[in-house]
XYZ file of C-alpha atoms in Angstrom:
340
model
C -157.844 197.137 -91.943
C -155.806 200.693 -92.235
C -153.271 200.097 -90.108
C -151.924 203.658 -89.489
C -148.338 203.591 -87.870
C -148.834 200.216 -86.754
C -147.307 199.316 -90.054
C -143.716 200.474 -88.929
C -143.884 197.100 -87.328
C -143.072 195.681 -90.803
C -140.445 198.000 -91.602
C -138.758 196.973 -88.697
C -138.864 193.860 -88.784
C -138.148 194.085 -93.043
C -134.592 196.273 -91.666
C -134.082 194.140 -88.955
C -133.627 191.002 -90.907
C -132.357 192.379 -93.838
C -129.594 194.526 -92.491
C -129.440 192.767 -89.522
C -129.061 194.572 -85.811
C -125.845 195.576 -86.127
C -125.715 196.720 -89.822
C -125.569 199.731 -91.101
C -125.841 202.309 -93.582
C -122.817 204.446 -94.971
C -122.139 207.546 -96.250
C -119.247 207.379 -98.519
C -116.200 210.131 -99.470
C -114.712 209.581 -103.181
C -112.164 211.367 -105.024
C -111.796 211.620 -109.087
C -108.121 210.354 -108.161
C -106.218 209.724 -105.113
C -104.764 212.646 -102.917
C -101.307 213.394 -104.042
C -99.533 211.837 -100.349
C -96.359 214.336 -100.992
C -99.204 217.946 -101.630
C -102.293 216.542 -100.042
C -103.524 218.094 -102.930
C -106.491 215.883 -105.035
C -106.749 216.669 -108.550
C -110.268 217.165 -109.618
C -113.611 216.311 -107.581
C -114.654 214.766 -104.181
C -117.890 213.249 -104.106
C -120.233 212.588 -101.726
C -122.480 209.845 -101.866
C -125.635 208.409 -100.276
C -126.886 205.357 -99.231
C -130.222 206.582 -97.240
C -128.518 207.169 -93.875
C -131.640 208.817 -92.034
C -129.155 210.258 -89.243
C -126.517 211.616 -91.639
C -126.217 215.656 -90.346
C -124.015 218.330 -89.640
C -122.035 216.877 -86.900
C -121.899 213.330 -88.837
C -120.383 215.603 -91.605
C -117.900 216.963 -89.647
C -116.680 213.461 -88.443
C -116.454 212.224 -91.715
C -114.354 215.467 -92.640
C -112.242 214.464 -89.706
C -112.095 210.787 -90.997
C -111.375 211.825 -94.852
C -108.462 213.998 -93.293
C -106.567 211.470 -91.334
C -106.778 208.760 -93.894
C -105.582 210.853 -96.706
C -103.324 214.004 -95.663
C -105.825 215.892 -98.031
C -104.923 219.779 -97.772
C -106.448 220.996 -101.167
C -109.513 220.044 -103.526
C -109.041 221.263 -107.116
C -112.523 221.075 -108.343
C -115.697 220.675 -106.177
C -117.500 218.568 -103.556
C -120.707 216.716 -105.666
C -123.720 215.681 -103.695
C -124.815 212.217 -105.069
C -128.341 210.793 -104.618
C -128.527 208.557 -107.689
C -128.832 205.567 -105.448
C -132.752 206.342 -105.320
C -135.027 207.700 -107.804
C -135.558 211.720 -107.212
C -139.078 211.938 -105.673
C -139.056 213.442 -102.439
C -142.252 212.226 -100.823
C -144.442 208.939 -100.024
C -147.530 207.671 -101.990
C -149.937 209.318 -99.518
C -148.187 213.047 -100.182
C -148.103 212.110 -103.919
C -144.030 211.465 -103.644
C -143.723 215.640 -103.025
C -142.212 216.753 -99.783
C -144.515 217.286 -97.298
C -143.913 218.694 -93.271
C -145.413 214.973 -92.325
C -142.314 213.496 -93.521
C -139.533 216.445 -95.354
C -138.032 215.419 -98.445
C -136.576 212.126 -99.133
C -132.733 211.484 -100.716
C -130.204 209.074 -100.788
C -128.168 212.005 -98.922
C -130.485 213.526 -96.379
C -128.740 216.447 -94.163
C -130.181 216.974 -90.984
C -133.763 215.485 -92.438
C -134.264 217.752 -94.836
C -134.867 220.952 -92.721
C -132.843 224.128 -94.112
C -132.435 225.557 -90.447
C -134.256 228.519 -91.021
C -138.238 228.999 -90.969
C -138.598 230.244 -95.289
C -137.861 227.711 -96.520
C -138.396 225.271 -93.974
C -136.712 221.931 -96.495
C -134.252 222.090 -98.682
C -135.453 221.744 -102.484
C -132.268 219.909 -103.366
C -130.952 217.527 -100.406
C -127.566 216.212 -102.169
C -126.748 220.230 -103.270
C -127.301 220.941 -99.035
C -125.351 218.079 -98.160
C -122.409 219.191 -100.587
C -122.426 222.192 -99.209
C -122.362 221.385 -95.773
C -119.326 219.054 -96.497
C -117.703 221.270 -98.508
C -117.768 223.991 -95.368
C -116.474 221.495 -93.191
C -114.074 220.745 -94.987
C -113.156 224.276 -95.520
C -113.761 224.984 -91.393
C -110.715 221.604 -91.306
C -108.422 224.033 -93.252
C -108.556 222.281 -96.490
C -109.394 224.308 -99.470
C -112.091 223.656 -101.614
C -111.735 225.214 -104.931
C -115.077 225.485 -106.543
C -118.963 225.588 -105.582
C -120.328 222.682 -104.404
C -123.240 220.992 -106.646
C -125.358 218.278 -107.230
C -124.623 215.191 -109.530
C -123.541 211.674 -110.168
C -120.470 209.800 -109.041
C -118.597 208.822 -111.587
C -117.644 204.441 -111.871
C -113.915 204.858 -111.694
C -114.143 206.977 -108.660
C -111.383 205.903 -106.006
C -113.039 205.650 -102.359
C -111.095 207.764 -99.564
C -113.127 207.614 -96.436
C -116.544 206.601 -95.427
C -118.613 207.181 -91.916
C -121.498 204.611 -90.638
C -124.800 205.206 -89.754
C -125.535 204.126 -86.004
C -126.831 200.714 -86.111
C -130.159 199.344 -87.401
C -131.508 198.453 -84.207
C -131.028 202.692 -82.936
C -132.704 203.336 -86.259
C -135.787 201.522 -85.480
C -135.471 202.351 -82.129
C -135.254 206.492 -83.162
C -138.052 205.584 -85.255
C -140.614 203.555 -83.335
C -140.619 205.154 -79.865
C -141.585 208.944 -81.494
C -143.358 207.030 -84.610
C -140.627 208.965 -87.177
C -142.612 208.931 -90.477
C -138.997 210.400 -92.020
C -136.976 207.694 -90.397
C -139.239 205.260 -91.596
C -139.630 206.571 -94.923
C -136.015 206.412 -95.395
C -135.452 203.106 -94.145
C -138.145 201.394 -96.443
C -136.383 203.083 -99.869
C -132.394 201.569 -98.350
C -134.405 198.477 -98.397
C -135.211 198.764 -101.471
C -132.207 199.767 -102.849
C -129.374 197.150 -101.317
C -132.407 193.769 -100.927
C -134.640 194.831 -103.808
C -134.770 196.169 -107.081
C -133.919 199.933 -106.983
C -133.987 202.680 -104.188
C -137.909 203.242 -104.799
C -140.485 203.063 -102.172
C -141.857 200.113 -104.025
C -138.838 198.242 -104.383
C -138.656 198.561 -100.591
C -142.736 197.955 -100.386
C -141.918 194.994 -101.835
C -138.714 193.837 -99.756
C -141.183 194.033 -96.559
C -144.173 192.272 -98.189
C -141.827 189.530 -99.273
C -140.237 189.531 -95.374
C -144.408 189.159 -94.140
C -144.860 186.143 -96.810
C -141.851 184.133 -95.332
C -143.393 184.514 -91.738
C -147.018 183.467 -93.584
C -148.257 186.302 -93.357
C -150.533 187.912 -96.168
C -150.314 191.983 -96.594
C -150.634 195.021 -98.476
C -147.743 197.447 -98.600
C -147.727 200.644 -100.167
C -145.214 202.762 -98.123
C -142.995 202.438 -94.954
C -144.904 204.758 -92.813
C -148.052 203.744 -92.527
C -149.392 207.232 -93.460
C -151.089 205.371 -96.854
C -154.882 204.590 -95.904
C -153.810 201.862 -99.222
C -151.565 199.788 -95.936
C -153.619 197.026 -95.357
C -153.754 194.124 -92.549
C -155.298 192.656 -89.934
C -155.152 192.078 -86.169
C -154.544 188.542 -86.655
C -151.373 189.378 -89.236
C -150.014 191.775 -86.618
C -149.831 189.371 -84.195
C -148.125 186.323 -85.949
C -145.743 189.373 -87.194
C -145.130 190.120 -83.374
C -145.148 186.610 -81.828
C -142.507 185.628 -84.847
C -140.202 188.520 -83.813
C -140.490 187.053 -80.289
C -139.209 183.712 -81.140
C -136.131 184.616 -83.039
C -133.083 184.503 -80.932
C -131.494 187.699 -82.666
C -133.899 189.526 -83.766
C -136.739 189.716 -80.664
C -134.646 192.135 -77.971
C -133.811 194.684 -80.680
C -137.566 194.387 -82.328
C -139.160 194.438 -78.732
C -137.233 196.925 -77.579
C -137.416 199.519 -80.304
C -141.197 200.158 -79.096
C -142.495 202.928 -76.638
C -142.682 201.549 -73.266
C -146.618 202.017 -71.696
C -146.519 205.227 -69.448
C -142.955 206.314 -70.023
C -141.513 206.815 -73.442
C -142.488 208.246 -77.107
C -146.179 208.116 -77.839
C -146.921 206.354 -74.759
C -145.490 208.516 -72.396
C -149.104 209.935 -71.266
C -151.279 206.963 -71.791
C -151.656 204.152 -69.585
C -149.803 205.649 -66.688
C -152.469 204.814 -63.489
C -152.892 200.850 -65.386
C -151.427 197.502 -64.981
C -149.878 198.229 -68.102
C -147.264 200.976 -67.129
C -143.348 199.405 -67.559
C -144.754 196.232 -68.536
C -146.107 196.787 -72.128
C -144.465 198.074 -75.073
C -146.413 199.189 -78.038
C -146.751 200.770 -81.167
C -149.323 203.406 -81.602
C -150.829 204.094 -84.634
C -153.015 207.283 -85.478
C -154.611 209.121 -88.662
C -157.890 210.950 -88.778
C -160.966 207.827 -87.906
C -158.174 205.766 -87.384
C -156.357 204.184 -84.338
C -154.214 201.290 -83.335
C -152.287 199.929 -81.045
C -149.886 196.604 -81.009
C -147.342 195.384 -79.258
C -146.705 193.091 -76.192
C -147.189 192.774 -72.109
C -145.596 190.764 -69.911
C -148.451 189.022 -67.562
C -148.188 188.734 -63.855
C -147.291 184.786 -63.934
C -144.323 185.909 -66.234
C -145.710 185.119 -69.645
C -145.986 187.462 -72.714
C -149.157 188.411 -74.884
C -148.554 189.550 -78.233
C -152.092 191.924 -79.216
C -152.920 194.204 -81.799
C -155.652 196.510 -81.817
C -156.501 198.117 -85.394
C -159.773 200.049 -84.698
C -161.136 202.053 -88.309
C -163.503 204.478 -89.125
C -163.810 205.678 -85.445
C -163.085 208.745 -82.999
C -159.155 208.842 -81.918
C -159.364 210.182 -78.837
C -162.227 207.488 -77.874
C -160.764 204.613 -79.299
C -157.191 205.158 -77.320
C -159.439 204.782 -74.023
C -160.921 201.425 -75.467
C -157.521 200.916 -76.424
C -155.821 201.173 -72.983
C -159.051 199.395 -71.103
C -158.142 196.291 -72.918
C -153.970 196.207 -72.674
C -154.342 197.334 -69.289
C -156.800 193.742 -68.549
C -154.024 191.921 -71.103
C -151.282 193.295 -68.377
C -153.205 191.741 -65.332
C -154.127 188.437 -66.980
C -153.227 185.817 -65.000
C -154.016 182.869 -67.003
């Protein structure tokens, strides 16, 4: 069946094991030489470069700028500041927005800046994401009192580059997390290509299709992949699949509390925060929603009144959202009172 969101289940669990709870994702500062220690001065151009940090923004720019400045002394850039994205191929958007940018997800790079969005309403994303980015660092810089020389652009960092500084995303598990409670299709998006890039074959969202539907074979579990999202009606699985994915993030001693707790919680947070409030369910499940138009899920787990745990997925197609929810919360409110 179309899975819908429910598929950021894989992706998480494809990121958690792969970069691991704690890991993360940097954004790194290089120079065309190192900064002269006696001028502060750095003879041609700082670049930098992306590794598909989903979080990366103006006030992570500014703490890198900070970072770059105490570890160097640097007072003066002679050339530019160069945006790199090479790390991933240049299309902007998923398989179900034909890889263009599109306001269900805002255009993909290797350096994102705040998501995409250009802060202003015309135009809403930024055509070039690594040009932004440059530009943004290059006015922080700038703001730090270092002088930047030239116009910021776009381009490729060059192999004898010398690395100066470098900033970390926040850790995997928060990405999930930032992702799965408000079902992020960005987040997602961005996390499947890094997949693909550092565990696969290239910083494509098929490389990192591929990284998660290799992750679903070594649990046993059978799947088509086609983006990170779940906005594809291509995703396929079943309820059965969903479950063994769930119940085999349960049993793994590092990887369940992150994995569990990355989901909405039943009548509190993300896209559970108004369903299931006047159930059994309320604080006691925690599940992913899943919606696109005749399509609705829902997965996740509840914690039973003898203290056990159901894992249950719900993947209801070719039916009326709004109707289907109410099925939906019928049954995982009779999973929360089960008592046997």
């Amino acid at each position: 069946r179309i899975p819908a969101s429910v598929e950021k289940l894989y992706t998480t669990a494809a990121a958690l094991e792969h970069f691991r709870p704690q890991g993360t994702i940097p954004t790194d500062v290089l120079g065309a030489a190192t900064v002269d220690p006696a001028t502060g001065v750095l003879t041609g151009d700082l670049y930098l470069r992306g590794n598909g940090d989903p979080s990366f923004n103006a006030k992570a720019a500014g703490l890198l700028a900070d970072i770059l400045i105490e570890r160097t002394g640097i007072t003066e850039v002679d050339g530019r500041v160069i945006g790199d994205e090479t790390l991933w191929d240049g299309l902007r958007g998923p398989p179900s927005e034909g890889f263009r940018t599109s306001s269900y997800v805002g255009p993909l790079s290797a350096l994102t800046f705040n998501r995409g969005f250009t802060g202003r309403r015309r135009p809403l994303f930024q055509a070039s994401p690594p040009l932004f980015a440059a530009k943004a660092f290059t006015a922080a810089l700038r703001r730090r009192g270092v002088a930047v020389r030239r116009s910021a652009r776009a381009g490729a960092t060059p192999a004898a580059a010398v690395a100066l500084a470098g900033l970390n995303s926040p850790a995997v598990q928060n990405l999930v997390a930032s992702m799965n409670v408000p079902s992020d299709n960005f987040i997602a998006e961005t996390l499947l290509k890094a997949l693909g890039a550092r565990f696969g074959s290239g910083g494509t969202t098929s490389a990192g299709a591929a990284v998660v539907r290799a992750n679903a074979a070594r649990l046993g579990i059978r799947k088509t992949v086609v983006d990170g999202s779940g906005l594809s009606r291509s995703n396929r699985t079943a309820p059965k699949a969903v479950t063994a994915l769930l119940t085999a993030m349960d049993e793994s001693p590092e990887l369940a509390e992150p994995f569990e707790l990355s989901l909405p919680v039943a009548g509190r947070t993300g896209t559970l925060h108004d369903r299931l409030r006047g159930s059994a369910a309320r604080d006691v499940c925690r599940a992913k929603t899943g919606t696109l138009s005749n399509m609705s899920a829902l997965a996740g787990y509840c914690e039973t009144p003898r203290g056990g745990k159901i894992a249950f997925a719900f993947l209801m197609n070719y039916v009326y959202p709004w109707t289907a929810r109410r099925i939906q919360d019928r049954m995982t409110d009779a999973l929360a009172r089960y008592s046997g």
